Amino acid sequence: MTTLKTRLQDDLTAAIRARDELRSSTLRLTLTAIQKEEVAGESARELSDAEVEKIITREAKKRREAADAFAKGGRAEQAERERAEGEVLAEYLPKQLTDEELDALVAEAVAEAGAAGAEGPRAMGAVMKIVNPKVAGRAEGGRVAAAVKKRLAG
């Protein structure tokens, strides 16, 4: 079993013992999503830490989107619950890049792509190919794309 999945299960046990309903329900849902992914496909398999991290990222994104939808719908209590669940999941993800760190990585990638002959807005794909592996889970794709567009525009 992967270390991240083991940590989730250990934390779930601790949350149940502490009667922490929010944490235990969030971890249960996340572990269920991981199990579904493990048995999806032709045969059951064990996921790596990187794959488990992707699932946690996906679950956290669902919580953010749900919180926004609840907030727009005037259901502040539900929105707050979704945000709290997202914060629980954030503890299991790598620290997100700051805007300055992201801008520095993007500037580096733009320079690298420029050296290869890609310039202007048409270089978007080339720059994204360079910057995505460096960012890997530490910034949302939309945020990265916006930073690249901004840098390429001038």
CSV table of C-alpha atoms in Angstrom, one decimal:
chain,number,residue,atom,x,y,z
A,1,MET,CA,0.0,0.0,0.0
A,2,THR,CA,1.2,3.5,-0.8
A,3,THR,CA,2.4,5.7,2.0
A,4,LEU,CA,-0.1,8.5,1.1
A,5,LYS,CA,-3.0,6.1,1.2
A,6,THR,CA,-1.8,4.6,4.5
A,7,ARG,CA,-1.6,8.1,5.9
A,8,LEU,CA,-5.2,8.8,4.8
A,9,GLN,CA,-6.4,5.6,6.5
A,10,ASP,CA,-4.5,6.3,9.7
A,11,ASP,CA,-5.9,9.8,9.8
A,12,LEU,CA,-9.4,8.5,9.2
A,13,THR,CA,-9.0,6.1,12.2
A,14,ALA,CA,-7.8,9.0,14.3
A,15,ALA,CA,-10.7,11.3,13.1
A,16,ILE,CA,-13.2,8.6,14.0
A,17,ARG,CA,-11.8,8.2,17.4
A,18,ALA,CA,-11.8,11.9,18.0
A,19,ARG,CA,-15.4,12.1,16.7
A,20,ASP,CA,-14.3,14.7,14.1
A,21,GLU,CA,-17.3,14.3,11.7
A,22,LEU,CA,-16.0,16.7,9.0
A,23,ARG,CA,-12.6,15.2,8.7
A,24,SER,CA,-13.8,11.6,8.9
A,25,SER,CA,-16.5,12.1,6.2
A,26,THR,CA,-14.0,13.9,3.9
A,27,LEU,CA,-11.4,11.2,4.3
A,28,ARG,CA,-14.0,8.4,3.8
A,29,LEU,CA,-15.1,10.0,0.5
A,30,THR,CA,-11.5,10.4,-0.6
A,31,LEU,CA,-10.6,6.9,0.2
A,32,THR,CA,-13.7,5.7,-1.6
A,33,ALA,CA,-12.6,7.6,-4.7
A,34,ILE,CA,-9.2,6.0,-4.5
A,35,GLN,CA,-10.7,2.5,-4.2
A,36,LYS,CA,-13.0,3.2,-7.2
A,37,GLU,CA,-9.9,4.2,-9.2
A,38,GLU,CA,-8.1,1.0,-8.1
A,39,VAL,CA,-10.8,-1.3,-9.3
A,40,ALA,CA,-11.6,0.6,-12.5
A,41,GLY,CA,-10.4,-0.9,-15.7
A,42,GLU,CA,-9.8,-4.6,-16.6
A,43,SER,CA,-8.1,-5.6,-13.4
A,44,ALA,CA,-7.6,-4.3,-9.9
A,45,ARG,CA,-4.3,-2.5,-9.2
A,46,GLU,CA,-2.6,-0.6,-6.5
A,47,LEU,CA,-2.1,3.1,-7.2
A,48,SER,CA,1.2,5.0,-6.7
A,49,ASP,CA,1.5,8.0,-4.5
A,50,ALA,CA,1.4,10.2,-7.6
A,51,GLU,CA,-1.9,8.7,-8.7
A,52,VAL,CA,-3.4,9.0,-5.2
A,53,GLU,CA,-2.2,12.7,-5.2
A,54,LYS,CA,-4.0,13.3,-8.5
A,55,ILE,CA,-7.2,11.9,-7.0
A,56,ILE,CA,-6.9,14.1,-3.9
A,57,THR,CA,-6.3,17.1,-6.2
A,58,ARG,CA,-9.4,16.2,-8.2
A,59,GLU,CA,-11.5,15.8,-5.0
A,60,ALA,CA,-10.2,19.2,-3.7
A,61,LYS,CA,-11.2,20.8,-7.0
A,62,LYS,CA,-14.7,19.4,-6.7
A,63,ARG,CA,-15.0,20.9,-3.2
A,64,ARG,CA,-13.8,24.4,-4.5
A,65,GLU,CA,-16.3,24.3,-7.4
A,66,ALA,CA,-19.1,23.1,-5.1
A,67,ALA,CA,-18.3,25.9,-2.6
A,68,ASP,CA,-18.5,28.5,-5.4
A,69,ALA,CA,-21.8,27.1,-6.7
A,70,PHE,CA,-23.3,27.0,-3.2
A,71,ALA,CA,-22.1,30.6,-2.5
A,72,LYS,CA,-23.7,31.8,-5.8
A,73,GLY,CA,-26.9,30.0,-4.9
A,74,GLY,CA,-27.1,31.7,-1.5
A,75,ARG,CA,-26.4,28.7,0.6
A,76,ALA,CA,-23.5,30.0,2.7
A,77,GLU,CA,-23.6,27.1,5.2
A,78,GLN,CA,-23.1,24.5,2.5
A,79,ALA,CA,-20.4,26.6,0.9
A,80,GLU,CA,-18.5,26.9,4.2
A,81,ARG,CA,-18.7,23.1,4.7
A,82,GLU,CA,-17.3,22.5,1.2
A,83,ARG,CA,-14.5,25.0,1.8
A,84,ALA,CA,-13.7,23.2,5.1
A,85,GLU,CA,-13.5,19.8,3.3
A,86,GLY,CA,-11.2,21.4,0.8
A,87,GLU,CA,-8.9,22.6,3.6
A,88,VAL,CA,-8.8,19.0,5.0
A,89,LEU,CA,-7.7,17.7,1.6
A,90,ALA,CA,-5.2,20.5,1.1
A,91,GLU,CA,-3.2,19.0,4.0
A,92,TYR,CA,-2.4,16.0,1.8
A,93,LEU,CA,-1.3,17.9,-1.3
A,94,PRO,CA,2.0,19.6,-2.0
A,95,LYS,CA,2.3,23.3,-1.1
A,96,GLN,CA,0.9,25.5,-3.9
A,97,LEU,CA,3.2,27.8,-5.8
A,98,THR,CA,2.9,31.5,-5.0
A,99,ASP,CA,2.2,33.9,-7.9
A,100,GLU,CA,5.9,35.0,-7.9
A,101,GLU,CA,7.2,31.5,-8.0
A,102,LEU,CA,4.8,30.6,-10.8
A,103,ASP,CA,5.8,33.7,-12.8
A,104,ALA,CA,9.5,32.8,-12.4
A,105,LEU,CA,8.9,29.3,-13.7
A,106,VAL,CA,6.9,30.7,-16.6
A,107,ALA,CA,9.5,33.3,-17.5
A,108,GLU,CA,12.1,30.5,-17.5
A,109,ALA,CA,10.0,28.4,-19.8
A,110,VAL,CA,9.2,31.3,-22.2
A,111,ALA,CA,13.0,32.0,-22.5
A,112,GLU,CA,13.6,28.3,-23.1
A,113,ALA,CA,10.9,28.1,-25.8
A,114,GLY,CA,12.2,31.4,-27.3
A,115,ALA,CA,15.6,29.9,-27.6
A,116,ALA,CA,14.0,27.0,-29.6
A,117,GLY,CA,12.4,29.5,-32.0
A,118,ALA,CA,8.9,29.7,-30.6
A,119,GLU,CA,7.7,33.3,-30.1
A,120,GLY,CA,4.5,35.2,-29.4
A,121,PRO,CA,1.1,33.8,-28.6
A,122,ARG,CA,1.6,30.8,-30.9
A,123,ALA,CA,4.3,29.6,-28.5
A,124,MET,CA,1.7,28.8,-25.9
A,125,GLY,CA,1.8,25.0,-26.5
A,126,ALA,CA,5.6,24.9,-26.5
A,127,VAL,CA,5.8,26.9,-23.2
A,128,MET,CA,3.1,24.8,-21.5
A,129,LYS,CA,5.0,21.6,-22.5
A,130,ILE,CA,8.1,23.0,-20.8
A,131,VAL,CA,6.4,24.5,-17.7
A,132,ASN,CA,3.8,21.7,-16.8
A,133,PRO,CA,6.3,19.1,-15.6
A,134,LYS,CA,8.0,21.8,-13.4
A,135,VAL,CA,4.7,22.8,-11.9
A,136,ALA,CA,3.3,19.2,-11.5
A,137,GLY,CA,0.5,19.5,-9.0
A,138,ARG,CA,1.7,22.7,-7.3
A,139,ALA,CA,-0.6,25.0,-9.4
A,140,GLU,CA,-3.9,24.6,-11.2
A,141,GLY,CA,-3.8,24.3,-15.0
A,142,GLY,CA,-5.9,27.4,-15.5
A,143,ARG,CA,-3.6,29.4,-13.3
A,144,VAL,CA,-0.6,28.2,-15.2
A,145,ALA,CA,-2.2,28.9,-18.6
A,146,ALA,CA,-3.2,32.4,-17.5
A,147,ALA,CA,0.4,33.2,-16.4
A,148,VAL,CA,1.8,31.9,-19.7
A,149,LYS,CA,-0.7,34.0,-21.7
A,150,LYS,CA,0.1,37.1,-19.7
A,151,ARG,CA,3.9,36.6,-20.2
A,152,LEU,CA,3.5,35.9,-23.9
A,153,ALA,CA,1.3,38.9,-24.4
A,154,GLY,CA,3.9,41.2,-23.1
